[in-house]
Amino acid sequence: TQLLEQSPQFLSIQEGENLTVYCNSSSVFSSLQWYRQEPGEGPVLLVTVVTGGEVKKLKRLTFQFGDARKDSSLHITAAQPGDTGLYLCAGDDAGGTSYGKLTFGQGTILTVHP
Amino acid sequence: SQTIHQWPATLVQPVGSPLSLECTVEGTSNPNLYWYRQAAGRGLQLLFYSVGIGQISSEVPQNLSASRPQDRQFILSSKKLLLSDSGFYLCAWSVRGFVYTFGSGTRLTVV
């Protein structure tokens, strides 16, 4: 069974601060995805990383996939209150199938105070 | 464009009653379909996935079942709900397991 350990579980910061969320596993994933979820809504995909060592930037968000494809990080620069939400990492099984079964981390609840 | 519809948004059901949650996808053919359950503010747990009509795989033993009567329709059911079935249920689809889109979810409360 593949597991993803996501940390921290809770993050409360002031507007303008930087933060990093980590996602770690002992298993290899064929790809890793990051989602943001608002209360009462489904998760919305932010990015998918597929290549070991890959770095993707989405405005103030920077996503990195570890060289061994076992871990990933999400870094937010100059956080804003609109960044508040639940952030989830999810790994796609590396079994070489197209089933797309995702293993999710426990999530990070981010609160950015004005 | 591809869209996913999930209903109802909220549901309150008594213990022992049946359940039927429906999910439909538009704008794509032969998608992979999934049912996930989410505890409050936490990660998602995969319950069922389907790679084609009538093909259902269960990930965890439970009081629930799933069916796929049409290519773009996925149904989550139970004959008799338990208190432990309460949660936030999410339907999702993907094409070849890569691009992933979630529905808006159903909040189920079993009383």
Short mmCIF file of C-alpha atoms in Angstrom, two decimals, chain A residues 8-85:
data_model
loop_
_atom_site.label_atom_id
_atom_site.label_comp_id
_atom_site.label_asym_id
_atom_site.label_seq_id
_atom_site.Cartn_x
_atom_site.Cartn_y
_atom_site.Cartn_z
CA PRO A 8 2.36 20.30 8.25
CA GLN A 9 -1.28 19.46 8.90
CA PHE A 10 -2.09 23.03 9.89
CA LEU A 11 -0.45 26.30 8.90
CA SER A 12 -1.53 29.73 10.14
CA ILE A 13 0.48 32.66 8.82
CA GLN A 14 0.27 36.39 8.16
CA GLU A 15 -0.22 37.90 4.73
CA GLY A 16 3.08 38.34 2.94
CA GLU A 17 4.86 35.42 4.56
CA ASN A 18 6.30 32.48 2.63
CA LEU A 19 5.45 28.84 3.32
CA THR A 20 6.30 25.33 2.19
CA VAL A 21 4.17 22.19 2.33
CA TYR A 22 5.85 18.81 2.04
CA CYS A 23 4.66 15.49 0.74
CA ASN A 24 6.84 12.42 1.37
CA SER A 25 6.63 8.73 0.66
CA SER A 26 8.79 5.62 0.61
CA SER A 27 7.05 4.63 -2.64
CA VAL A 28 7.74 5.80 -6.18
CA PHE A 29 4.93 7.55 -8.01
CA SER A 30 4.54 7.89 -11.76
CA SER A 31 3.18 11.39 -11.21
CA LEU A 32 2.20 13.62 -8.35
CA GLN A 33 -0.59 16.15 -8.25
CA TRP A 34 -1.39 19.10 -6.01
CA TYR A 35 -4.94 20.22 -5.34
CA ARG A 36 -6.59 23.11 -3.53
CA GLN A 37 -10.01 22.64 -1.98
CA GLU A 38 -12.54 25.11 -0.63
CA PRO A 39 -15.04 24.05 2.07
CA GLY A 40 -17.99 22.16 0.59
CA GLU A 41 -16.38 21.89 -2.85
CA GLY A 42 -14.39 19.29 -4.70
CA PRO A 43 -10.59 19.59 -5.00
CA VAL A 44 -9.31 21.62 -7.92
CA LEU A 45 -6.14 20.49 -9.65
CA LEU A 46 -3.27 22.99 -9.42
CA VAL A 47 -0.46 21.09 -11.09
CA THR A 48 0.80 17.67 -12.12
CA VAL A 49 4.51 16.83 -11.99
CA VAL A 50 5.78 13.73 -13.76
CA THR A 51 9.55 13.95 -14.13
CA GLY A 52 12.00 13.47 -11.27
CA GLY A 53 13.55 16.82 -10.34
CA GLU A 54 10.83 18.75 -12.18
CA VAL A 55 9.99 22.26 -11.00
CA LYS A 56 6.80 24.02 -12.06
CA LYS A 57 5.75 27.55 -11.27
CA LEU A 58 2.20 28.88 -11.14
CA LYS A 59 2.38 32.58 -10.31
CA ARG A 60 3.43 32.67 -6.63
CA LEU A 61 3.29 28.86 -6.28
CA THR A 62 6.32 26.67 -6.96
CA PHE A 63 6.00 22.90 -7.13
CA GLN A 64 8.90 20.47 -7.07
CA PHE A 65 9.04 16.73 -7.65
CA GLY A 66 11.91 14.87 -6.00
CA ASP A 67 14.61 13.27 -8.13
CA ALA A 68 13.50 9.80 -7.04
CA ARG A 69 9.81 10.66 -7.56
CA LYS A 70 9.04 9.84 -3.92
CA ASP A 71 8.45 13.33 -2.58
CA SER A 72 7.22 16.75 -3.55
CA SER A 73 6.89 20.23 -2.16
CA LEU A 74 4.66 23.24 -2.64
CA HIS A 75 6.14 26.66 -1.89
CA ILE A 76 3.99 29.78 -1.76
CA THR A 77 5.67 33.17 -1.88
CA ALA A 78 4.07 36.23 -0.29
CA ALA A 79 0.92 34.41 0.79
CA GLN A 80 -2.41 36.21 0.46
CA PRO A 81 -5.74 35.64 2.26
CA GLY A 82 -7.09 34.23 -1.00
CA ASP A 83 -4.61 31.35 -0.67
CA THR A 84 -6.51 30.07 2.37
CA GLY A 85 -7.80 26.54 1.88
#
